Coordinates of C-alpha atoms in Angstrom, one line a residue:
Q1 CA -5.7 -10.7 -18.2
G2 CA -9.3 -9.4 -18.4
S3 CA -9.3 -8.1 -14.8
F4 CA -10.8 -4.8 -16.0
D5 CA -13.6 -6.7 -17.6
D6 CA -14.7 -8.2 -14.3
K7 CA -18.2 -6.9 -13.3
R8 CA -17.0 -6.7 -9.6
L9 CA -14.4 -4.2 -10.5
E10 CA -15.1 -0.5 -10.0
L11 CA -12.3 1.7 -11.3
I12 CA -12.4 5.2 -9.9
H13 CA -10.1 7.8 -11.3
D14 CA -10.9 10.9 -9.3
D15 CA -9.7 13.2 -6.5
A16 CA -9.3 10.5 -3.9
W17 CA -9.7 12.8 -0.9
K18 CA -12.9 14.4 -2.3
Y19 CA -14.3 11.0 -3.4
L20 CA -13.8 9.4 0.0
E21 CA -15.3 12.4 1.8
Q22 CA -18.4 12.2 -0.3
T23 CA -19.1 8.5 -0.8
K24 CA -20.8 6.2 1.8
E25 CA -20.0 3.1 -0.3
K26 CA -18.0 0.3 1.3
F27 CA -15.3 -1.6 -0.6
D28 CA -13.8 -5.1 -0.2
V29 CA -10.5 -4.0 -1.7
I30 CA -9.1 -0.5 -2.2
V31 CA -6.0 -0.3 -4.4
L32 CA -4.2 3.1 -4.3
D33 CA -1.6 4.1 -6.8
L34 CA -0.8 7.5 -5.6
P35 CA 2.0 10.0 -6.2
E36 CA 4.7 10.5 -3.6
P37 CA 4.2 13.5 -1.4
I38 CA 6.0 16.4 -3.0
D39 CA 5.8 20.0 -2.0
A40 CA 4.7 21.3 -5.3
G41 CA 2.1 18.6 -5.8
P42 CA -1.6 18.6 -4.8
A43 CA -1.5 15.0 -3.5
Y44 CA 0.6 15.4 -0.3
K45 CA -2.5 15.0 1.8
L46 CA -3.0 11.4 0.5
S47 CA -0.1 10.2 2.6
T48 CA -1.6 11.3 5.9
V49 CA -3.3 9.8 8.9
E50 CA -6.4 11.8 8.1
F51 CA -6.6 10.3 4.6
Y52 CA -6.1 6.7 5.8
E53 CA -8.8 7.2 8.4
M54 CA -11.2 8.0 5.5
V55 CA -9.9 4.9 3.6
K56 CA -10.4 2.7 6.7
S57 CA -14.0 4.0 7.1
R58 CA -14.7 2.9 3.5
L59 CA -13.6 -0.7 3.9
A60 CA -16.2 -3.4 4.3
K61 CA -15.8 -6.0 7.0
G62 CA -12.8 -8.1 6.0
G63 CA -11.6 -5.4 3.5
T64 CA -8.1 -4.5 2.8
V65 CA -6.2 -1.6 1.2
S66 CA -3.1 -2.1 -0.9
L67 CA -0.8 0.8 -1.9
Q68 CA 2.6 1.7 -3.2
S69 CA 4.5 3.4 -0.4
G70 CA 7.7 4.7 -2.0
A71 CA 11.2 3.6 -2.7
S72 CA 12.4 0.9 -0.4
A73 CA 16.1 0.8 -1.4
W74 CA 18.4 1.4 1.5
G75 CA 19.4 5.1 1.6
N76 CA 16.3 6.0 -0.3
H77 CA 13.7 4.6 2.1
L78 CA 12.6 7.4 4.3
C79 CA 9.2 7.9 2.6
Y80 CA 8.5 4.2 2.8
T81 CA 9.2 3.8 6.5
A82 CA 7.3 7.0 7.3
M83 CA 4.3 5.7 5.3
I84 CA 4.4 2.3 7.0
N85 CA 4.5 4.0 10.5
T86 CA 1.6 6.3 9.5
L87 CA -0.5 3.3 8.3
K88 CA 0.2 1.6 11.7
Q89 CA -1.4 4.6 13.5
V90 CA -4.7 3.8 11.6
F91 CA -4.8 0.1 10.9
P92 CA -4.2 -2.8 13.4
I93 CA -2.8 -4.9 10.6
V94 CA -0.1 -3.5 8.3
R95 CA 2.0 -5.8 6.1
P96 CA 4.9 -4.0 4.4
Y97 CA 6.5 -5.7 1.4
D98 CA 8.7 -4.8 -1.5
A99 CA 9.5 -5.9 -5.1
F100 CA 12.1 -5.1 -7.7
I101 CA 10.6 -2.8 -10.3
P102 CA 12.7 -2.9 -13.5
S103 CA 11.5 0.5 -14.7
Y104 CA 12.6 2.1 -11.4
G105 CA 15.9 0.3 -11.4
G106 CA 15.4 -0.8 -7.7
T107 CA 13.1 -2.0 -5.1
W108 CA 9.8 -0.3 -4.4
G109 CA 7.8 -0.5 -1.2
F110 CA 4.2 -1.5 -0.9
A111 CA 1.8 -2.3 2.0
F112 CA -1.4 -4.2 2.7
A113 CA -3.4 -2.7 5.6
S114 CA -6.7 -3.9 7.1
I115 CA -8.7 -4.0 10.2
D116 CA -9.1 -7.8 10.3
V117 CA -7.5 -9.6 7.4
K118 CA -4.9 -12.2 8.5
P119 CA -1.9 -13.3 6.5
V120 CA -2.3 -15.8 3.7
T121 CA -0.1 -18.9 3.6
A122 CA 1.9 -20.0 0.6
S123 CA -0.3 -23.1 0.2
K124 CA -3.4 -21.0 0.2
V125 CA -2.0 -18.7 -2.5
D126 CA -1.2 -21.8 -4.6
G127 CA -4.7 -23.1 -4.1
L128 CA -6.3 -19.7 -5.1
I129 CA -4.2 -19.6 -8.2
K130 CA -5.2 -23.1 -9.2
T131 CA -8.9 -22.6 -8.6
R132 CA -9.4 -19.0 -9.7
I133 CA -6.8 -18.5 -12.5
N134 CA -6.4 -22.0 -13.7
R135 CA -3.4 -21.4 -15.8
P136 CA 0.3 -21.2 -15.1
L137 CA 1.7 -17.8 -14.0
R138 CA 5.3 -16.7 -14.8
S139 CA 6.1 -14.9 -11.5
L140 CA 3.6 -15.6 -8.8
D141 CA 3.2 -18.7 -6.7
G142 CA 2.9 -19.3 -2.9
V143 CA 6.7 -19.2 -2.4
S144 CA 7.2 -15.9 -4.3
Y145 CA 4.2 -14.4 -2.5
R146 CA 5.7 -15.3 0.9
R147 CA 9.1 -13.8 -0.2
L148 CA 7.5 -10.4 -0.8
F149 CA 7.1 -10.0 3.0
A150 CA 10.6 -11.2 3.9
L151 CA 12.1 -7.7 4.1
P152 CA 15.9 -7.5 4.8
K153 CA 16.9 -7.2 8.4
H154 CA 18.0 -3.5 8.0
M155 CA 14.6 -2.6 6.5
R156 CA 12.7 -4.3 9.3
K157 CA 14.8 -2.4 11.8
A158 CA 14.3 0.9 10.0
I159 CA 10.5 0.3 10.0
A160 CA 10.5 -0.7 13.7
D161 CA 12.6 2.4 14.6
E162 CA 10.5 4.9 12.5
K163 CA 8.8 7.6 14.5
T164 CA 7.4 9.9 11.8
V165 CA 3.7 10.1 11.6
I166 CA 2.5 11.9 8.5
T167 CA -0.5 14.3 9.1
V168 CA -2.0 17.2 7.2
A169 CA -0.5 19.6 9.8
K170 CA 2.9 17.8 9.6
P171 CA 3.3 16.5 6.1
F172 CA 6.2 14.4 4.8
L173 CA 7.5 16.1 1.7
I174 CA 10.1 14.4 -0.5
Y175 CA 11.3 17.4 -2.5
K176 CA 11.3 20.4 -0.3
P177 CA 12.1 23.8 -1.8
E178 CA 15.3 25.4 -0.6
E179 CA 14.6 27.7 2.3

């Protein structure tokens, strides 16, 4: 509650590609809530190595990017695994995770990516909640945070086996028109 009132927050609602090309500003955290790459949409380039190179160049030392990466339910996971593999081409640290999203009726994939941010322990999460939030939370604690990253074996294998690298020249399009 009140996160949008925090003076440290800068909410940018703009053309992400254009904004990152033009700004020289560095960010501690970049949160991306981008549409999936569809053929008819203008945002397919926001899933590419080229875009994530720009994102990486805008991160401050110790910075991280967090993003939704597509459906992660088995059988509907190809965008998710391709996104994770693409991020791995740019960032040395990529931490895929998923969560059940009731409005989607299934699990959705996400990722943290950074140059130099190490994983956080469950006890560290509990300590941060206690000192920074100072009130009980319904869903998040150290154990539930740790669980986010415990992907099922079949999904870990799918990510490990993924070869797709999304580029502007070779986009990954979810809904391709019939040829």
